[in-house]
Coordinates of N, CA, C and O in Angstrom, one line a residue:
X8 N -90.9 41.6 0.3 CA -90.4 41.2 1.6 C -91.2 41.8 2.7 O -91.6 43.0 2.8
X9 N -91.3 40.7 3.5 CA -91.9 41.8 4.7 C -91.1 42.2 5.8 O -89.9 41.9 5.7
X10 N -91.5 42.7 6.6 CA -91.2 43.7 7.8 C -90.5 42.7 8.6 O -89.3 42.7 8.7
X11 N -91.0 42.2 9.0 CA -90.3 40.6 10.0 C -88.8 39.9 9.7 O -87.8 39.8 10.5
X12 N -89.1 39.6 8.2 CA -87.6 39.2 7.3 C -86.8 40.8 7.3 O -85.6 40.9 7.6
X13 N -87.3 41.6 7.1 CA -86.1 43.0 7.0 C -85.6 42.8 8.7 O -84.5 42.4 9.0
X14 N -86.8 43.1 9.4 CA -86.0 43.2 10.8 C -85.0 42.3 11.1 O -84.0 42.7 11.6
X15 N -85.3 41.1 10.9 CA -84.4 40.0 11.7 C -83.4 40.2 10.8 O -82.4 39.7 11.4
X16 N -82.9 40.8 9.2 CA -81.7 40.8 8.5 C -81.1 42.1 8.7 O -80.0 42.1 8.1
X17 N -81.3 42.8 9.1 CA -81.0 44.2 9.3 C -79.7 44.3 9.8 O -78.8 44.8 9.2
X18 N -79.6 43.8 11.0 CA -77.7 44.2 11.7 C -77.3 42.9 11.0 O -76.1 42.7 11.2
X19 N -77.7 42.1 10.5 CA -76.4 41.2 9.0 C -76.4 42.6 8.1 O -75.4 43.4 7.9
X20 N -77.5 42.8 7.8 CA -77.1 43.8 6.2 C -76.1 45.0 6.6 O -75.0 45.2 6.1
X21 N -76.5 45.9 7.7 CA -75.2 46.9 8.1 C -74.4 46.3 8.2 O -73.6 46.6 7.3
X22 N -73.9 45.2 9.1 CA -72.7 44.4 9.0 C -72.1 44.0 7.9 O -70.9 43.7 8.0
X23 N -72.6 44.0 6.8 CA -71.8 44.0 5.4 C -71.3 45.0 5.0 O -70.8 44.8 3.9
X24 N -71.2 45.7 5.2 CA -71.0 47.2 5.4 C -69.3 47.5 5.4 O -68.5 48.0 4.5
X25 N -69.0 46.9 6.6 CA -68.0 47.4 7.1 C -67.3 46.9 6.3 O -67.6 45.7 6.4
X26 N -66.3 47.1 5.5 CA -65.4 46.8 4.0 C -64.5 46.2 4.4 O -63.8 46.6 5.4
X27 N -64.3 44.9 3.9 CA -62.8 43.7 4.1 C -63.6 42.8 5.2 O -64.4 41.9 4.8
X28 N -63.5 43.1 6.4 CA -63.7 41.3 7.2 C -65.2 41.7 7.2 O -65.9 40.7 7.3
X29 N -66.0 42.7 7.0 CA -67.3 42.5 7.4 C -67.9 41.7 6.8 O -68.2 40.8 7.6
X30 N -68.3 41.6 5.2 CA -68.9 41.0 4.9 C -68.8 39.1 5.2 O -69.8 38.4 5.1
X31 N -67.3 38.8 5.6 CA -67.3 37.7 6.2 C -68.0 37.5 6.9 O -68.8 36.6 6.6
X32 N -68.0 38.2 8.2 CA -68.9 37.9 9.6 C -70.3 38.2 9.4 O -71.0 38.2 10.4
X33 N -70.8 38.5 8.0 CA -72.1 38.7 7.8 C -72.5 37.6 7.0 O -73.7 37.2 7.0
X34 N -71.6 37.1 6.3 CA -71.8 35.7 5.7 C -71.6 34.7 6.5 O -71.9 33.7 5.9
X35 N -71.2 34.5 7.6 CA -71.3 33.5 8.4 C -72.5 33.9 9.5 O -73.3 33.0 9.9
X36 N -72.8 35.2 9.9 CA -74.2 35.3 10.3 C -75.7 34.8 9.8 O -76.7 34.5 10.4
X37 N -75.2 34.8 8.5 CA -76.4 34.5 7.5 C -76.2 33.3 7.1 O -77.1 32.9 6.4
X38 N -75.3 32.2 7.3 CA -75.3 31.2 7.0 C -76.8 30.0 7.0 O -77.2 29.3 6.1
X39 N -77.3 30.3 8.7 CA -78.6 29.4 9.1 C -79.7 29.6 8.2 O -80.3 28.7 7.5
X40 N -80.0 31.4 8.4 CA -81.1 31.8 8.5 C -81.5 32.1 7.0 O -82.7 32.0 6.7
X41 N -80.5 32.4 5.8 CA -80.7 32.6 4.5 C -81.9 33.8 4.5 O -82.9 33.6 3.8
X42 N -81.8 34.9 5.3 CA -82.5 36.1 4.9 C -82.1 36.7 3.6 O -81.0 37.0 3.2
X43 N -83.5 36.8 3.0 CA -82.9 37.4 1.6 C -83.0 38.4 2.0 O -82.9 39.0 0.9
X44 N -83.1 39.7 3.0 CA -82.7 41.3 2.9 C -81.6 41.0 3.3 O -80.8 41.8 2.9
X45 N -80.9 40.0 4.0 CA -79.0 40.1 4.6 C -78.5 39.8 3.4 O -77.5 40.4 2.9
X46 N -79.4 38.6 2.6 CA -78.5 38.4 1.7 C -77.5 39.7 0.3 O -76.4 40.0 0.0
X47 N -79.1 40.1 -0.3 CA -79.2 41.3 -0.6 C -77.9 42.1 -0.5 O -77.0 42.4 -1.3
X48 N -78.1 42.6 1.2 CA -76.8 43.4 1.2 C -75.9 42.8 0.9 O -75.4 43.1 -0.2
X49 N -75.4 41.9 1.6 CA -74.2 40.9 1.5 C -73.1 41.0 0.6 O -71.8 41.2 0.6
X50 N -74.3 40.9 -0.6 CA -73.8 41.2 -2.2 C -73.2 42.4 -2.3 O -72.1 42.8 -2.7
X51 N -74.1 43.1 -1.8 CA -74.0 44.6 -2.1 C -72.2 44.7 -1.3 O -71.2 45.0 -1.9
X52 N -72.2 44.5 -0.5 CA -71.4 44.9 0.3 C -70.2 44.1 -0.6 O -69.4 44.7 -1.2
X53 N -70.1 42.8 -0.5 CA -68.8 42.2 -1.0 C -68.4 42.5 -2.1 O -67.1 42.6 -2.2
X54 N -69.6 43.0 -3.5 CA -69.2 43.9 -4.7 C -68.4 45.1 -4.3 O -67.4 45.5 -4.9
X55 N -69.0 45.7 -3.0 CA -68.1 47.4 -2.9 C -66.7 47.0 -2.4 O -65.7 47.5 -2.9
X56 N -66.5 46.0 -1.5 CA -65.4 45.3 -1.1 C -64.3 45.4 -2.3 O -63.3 46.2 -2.3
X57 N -64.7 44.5 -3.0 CA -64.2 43.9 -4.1 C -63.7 45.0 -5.5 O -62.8 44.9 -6.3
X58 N -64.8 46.1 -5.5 CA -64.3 47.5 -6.2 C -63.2 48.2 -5.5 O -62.3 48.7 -6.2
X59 N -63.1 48.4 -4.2 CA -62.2 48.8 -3.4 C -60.6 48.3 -3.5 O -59.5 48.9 -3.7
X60 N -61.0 47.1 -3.4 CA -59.5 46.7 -3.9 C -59.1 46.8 -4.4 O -58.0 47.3 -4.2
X61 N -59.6 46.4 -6.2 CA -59.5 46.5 -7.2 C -58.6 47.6 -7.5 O -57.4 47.7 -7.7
X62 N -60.0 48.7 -7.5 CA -59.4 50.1 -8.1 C -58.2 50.6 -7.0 O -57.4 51.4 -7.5
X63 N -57.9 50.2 -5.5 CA -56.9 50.2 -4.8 C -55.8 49.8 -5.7 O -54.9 50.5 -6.2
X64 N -55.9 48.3 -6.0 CA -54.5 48.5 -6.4 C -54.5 49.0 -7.7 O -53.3 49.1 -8.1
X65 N -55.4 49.3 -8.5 CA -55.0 49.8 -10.1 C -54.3 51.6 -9.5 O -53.2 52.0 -9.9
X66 N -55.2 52.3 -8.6 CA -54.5 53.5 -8.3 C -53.6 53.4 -7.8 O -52.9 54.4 -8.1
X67 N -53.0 52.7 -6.8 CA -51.5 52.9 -6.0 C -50.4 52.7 -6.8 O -49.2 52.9 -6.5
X68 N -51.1 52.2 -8.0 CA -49.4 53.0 -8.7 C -49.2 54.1 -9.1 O -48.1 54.7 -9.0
X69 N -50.6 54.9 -9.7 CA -50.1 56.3 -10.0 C -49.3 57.1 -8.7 O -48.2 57.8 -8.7
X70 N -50.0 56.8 -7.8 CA -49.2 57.4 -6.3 C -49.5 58.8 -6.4 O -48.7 59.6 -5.9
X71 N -50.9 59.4 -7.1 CA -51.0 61.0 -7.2 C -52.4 61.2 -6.4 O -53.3 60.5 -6.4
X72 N -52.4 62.3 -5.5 CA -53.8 62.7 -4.8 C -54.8 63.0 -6.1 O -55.8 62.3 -5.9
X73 N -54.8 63.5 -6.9 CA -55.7 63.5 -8.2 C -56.4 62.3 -8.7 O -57.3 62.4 -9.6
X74 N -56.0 61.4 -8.3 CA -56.0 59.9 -8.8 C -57.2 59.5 -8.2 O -58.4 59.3 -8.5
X75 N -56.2 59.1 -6.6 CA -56.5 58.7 -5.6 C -58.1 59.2 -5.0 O -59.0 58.6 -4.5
X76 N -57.9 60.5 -5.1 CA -58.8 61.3 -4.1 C -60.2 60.8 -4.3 O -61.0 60.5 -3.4
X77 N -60.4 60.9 -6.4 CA -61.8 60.9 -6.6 C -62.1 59.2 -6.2 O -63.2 58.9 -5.7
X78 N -61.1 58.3 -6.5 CA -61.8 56.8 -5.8 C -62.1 56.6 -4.6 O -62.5 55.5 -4.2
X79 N -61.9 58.0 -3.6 CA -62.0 57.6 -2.1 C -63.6 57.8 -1.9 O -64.5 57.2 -1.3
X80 N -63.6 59.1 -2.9 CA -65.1 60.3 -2.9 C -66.1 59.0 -3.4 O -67.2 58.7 -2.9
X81 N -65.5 58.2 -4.6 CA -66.4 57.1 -5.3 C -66.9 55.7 -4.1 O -67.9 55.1 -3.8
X82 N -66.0 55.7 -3.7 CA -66.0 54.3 -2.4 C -67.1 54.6 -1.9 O -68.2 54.2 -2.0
X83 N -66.6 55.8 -1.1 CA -67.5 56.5 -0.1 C -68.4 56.9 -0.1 O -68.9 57.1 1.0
X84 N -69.3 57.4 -1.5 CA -70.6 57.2 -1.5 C -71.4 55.9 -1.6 O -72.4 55.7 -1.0
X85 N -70.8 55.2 -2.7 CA -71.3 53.9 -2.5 C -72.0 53.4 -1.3 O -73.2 53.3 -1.1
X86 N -70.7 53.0 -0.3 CA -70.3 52.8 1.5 C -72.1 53.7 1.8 O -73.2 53.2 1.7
X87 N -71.9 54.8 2.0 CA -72.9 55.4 2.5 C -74.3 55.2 1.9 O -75.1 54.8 2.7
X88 N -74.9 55.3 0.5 CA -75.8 55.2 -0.1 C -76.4 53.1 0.4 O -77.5 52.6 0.5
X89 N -75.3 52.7 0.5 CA -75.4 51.0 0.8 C -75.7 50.8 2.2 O -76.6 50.2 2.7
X90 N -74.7 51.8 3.0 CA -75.5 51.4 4.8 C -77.1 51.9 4.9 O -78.0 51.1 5.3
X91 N -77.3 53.7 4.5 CA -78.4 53.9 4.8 C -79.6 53.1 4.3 O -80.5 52.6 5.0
X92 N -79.5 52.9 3.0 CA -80.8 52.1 2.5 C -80.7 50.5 3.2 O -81.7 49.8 3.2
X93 N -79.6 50.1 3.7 CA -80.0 48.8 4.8 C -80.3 49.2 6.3 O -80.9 48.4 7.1
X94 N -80.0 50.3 6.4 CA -80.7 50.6 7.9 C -82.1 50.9 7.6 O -82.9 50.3 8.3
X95 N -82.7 51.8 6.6 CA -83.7 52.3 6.2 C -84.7 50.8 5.7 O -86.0 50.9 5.6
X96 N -84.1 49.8 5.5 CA -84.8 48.6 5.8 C -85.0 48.3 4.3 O -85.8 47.4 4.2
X97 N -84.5 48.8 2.6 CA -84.8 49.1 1.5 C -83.4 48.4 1.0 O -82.3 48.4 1.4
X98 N -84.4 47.5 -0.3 CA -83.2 46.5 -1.1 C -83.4 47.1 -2.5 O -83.9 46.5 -3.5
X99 N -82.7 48.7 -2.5 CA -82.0 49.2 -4.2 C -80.4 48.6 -3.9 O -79.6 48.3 -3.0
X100 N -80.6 48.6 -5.6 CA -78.9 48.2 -5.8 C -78.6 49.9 -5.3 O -79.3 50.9 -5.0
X101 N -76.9 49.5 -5.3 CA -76.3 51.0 -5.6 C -76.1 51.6 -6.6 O -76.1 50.8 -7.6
X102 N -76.0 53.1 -6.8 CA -75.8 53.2 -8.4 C -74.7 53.0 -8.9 O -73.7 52.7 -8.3
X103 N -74.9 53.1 -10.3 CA -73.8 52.3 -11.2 C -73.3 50.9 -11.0 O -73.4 50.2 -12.1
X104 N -72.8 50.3 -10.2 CA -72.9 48.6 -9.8 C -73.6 47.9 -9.3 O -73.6 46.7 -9.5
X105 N -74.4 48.6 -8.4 CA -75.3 47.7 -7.7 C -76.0 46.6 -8.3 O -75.8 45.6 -7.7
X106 N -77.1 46.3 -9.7 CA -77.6 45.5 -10.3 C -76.5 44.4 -11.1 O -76.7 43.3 -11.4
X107 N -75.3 45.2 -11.2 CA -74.1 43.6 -11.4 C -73.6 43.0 -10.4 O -73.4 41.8 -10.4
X108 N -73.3 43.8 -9.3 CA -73.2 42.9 -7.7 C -74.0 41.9 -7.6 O -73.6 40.9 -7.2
X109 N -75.3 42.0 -8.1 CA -76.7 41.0 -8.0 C -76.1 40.2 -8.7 O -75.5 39.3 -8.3
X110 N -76.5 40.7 -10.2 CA -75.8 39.2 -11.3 C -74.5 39.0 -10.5 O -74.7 38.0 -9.7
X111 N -73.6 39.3 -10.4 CA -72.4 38.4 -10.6 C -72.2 37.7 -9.7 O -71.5 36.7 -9.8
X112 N -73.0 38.2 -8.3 CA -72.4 37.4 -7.2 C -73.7 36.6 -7.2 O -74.4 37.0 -6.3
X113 N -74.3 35.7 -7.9 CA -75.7 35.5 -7.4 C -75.7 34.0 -7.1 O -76.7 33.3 -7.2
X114 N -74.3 33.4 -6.7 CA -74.3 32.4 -6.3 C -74.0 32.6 -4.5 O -73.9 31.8 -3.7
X115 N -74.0 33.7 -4.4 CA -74.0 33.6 -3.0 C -75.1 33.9 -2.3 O -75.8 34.8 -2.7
X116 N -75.4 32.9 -1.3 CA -76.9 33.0 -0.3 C -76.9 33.3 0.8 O -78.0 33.3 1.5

């Protein structure tokens, strides 16, 4: 990828970022232009989305901070490891999901 395509995808890819409506408004950002660094994130972002919920609602039943706490610590690295390397202008997955975010969502452009 070059420099040009990162730049012009760059505030889509942070914009996926922001967990629940972001990645919407970053998928309708990216609609025209089909940057593969926005797209990239995109994924990345709607997979962390989508773990978030998930394990949200599998933990809100236990209702215990012991539970709870380590899925906030897990979100939240994710979250961070996914913004920096899109501001940093760099398309790694995240660890542990990031290369199935790829596969699974890889109908999205």
């Amino acid at each position: 990828m070059n420099k040009e395509t990162i730049e012009a995808g760059k505030s889509i890819a942070i914009t996926s970022y922001i967990l629940g409506i972001g990645v919407f408004i970053a998928m309708s950002m990216n609609a025209e232009s089909k940057n593969p660094f926005a797209t990239f994130h995109i994924r990345q972002g709607l997979g962390l989305t989508l773990t978030f919920i998930s394990l949200g609602l599998i933990i809100s039943n236990f209702d215990s901070l012991l539970i709870s706490f380590p899925m906030w610590i897990f979100i939240s690295v994710l979250w961070g490891y996914g913004i920096f390397t899109a501001i940093k202008g760099e398309t790694k997955p995240m660890p542990l999901l990031g290369t199935y975010f790829q596969k699974w969502l890889s109908n999205i452009s």
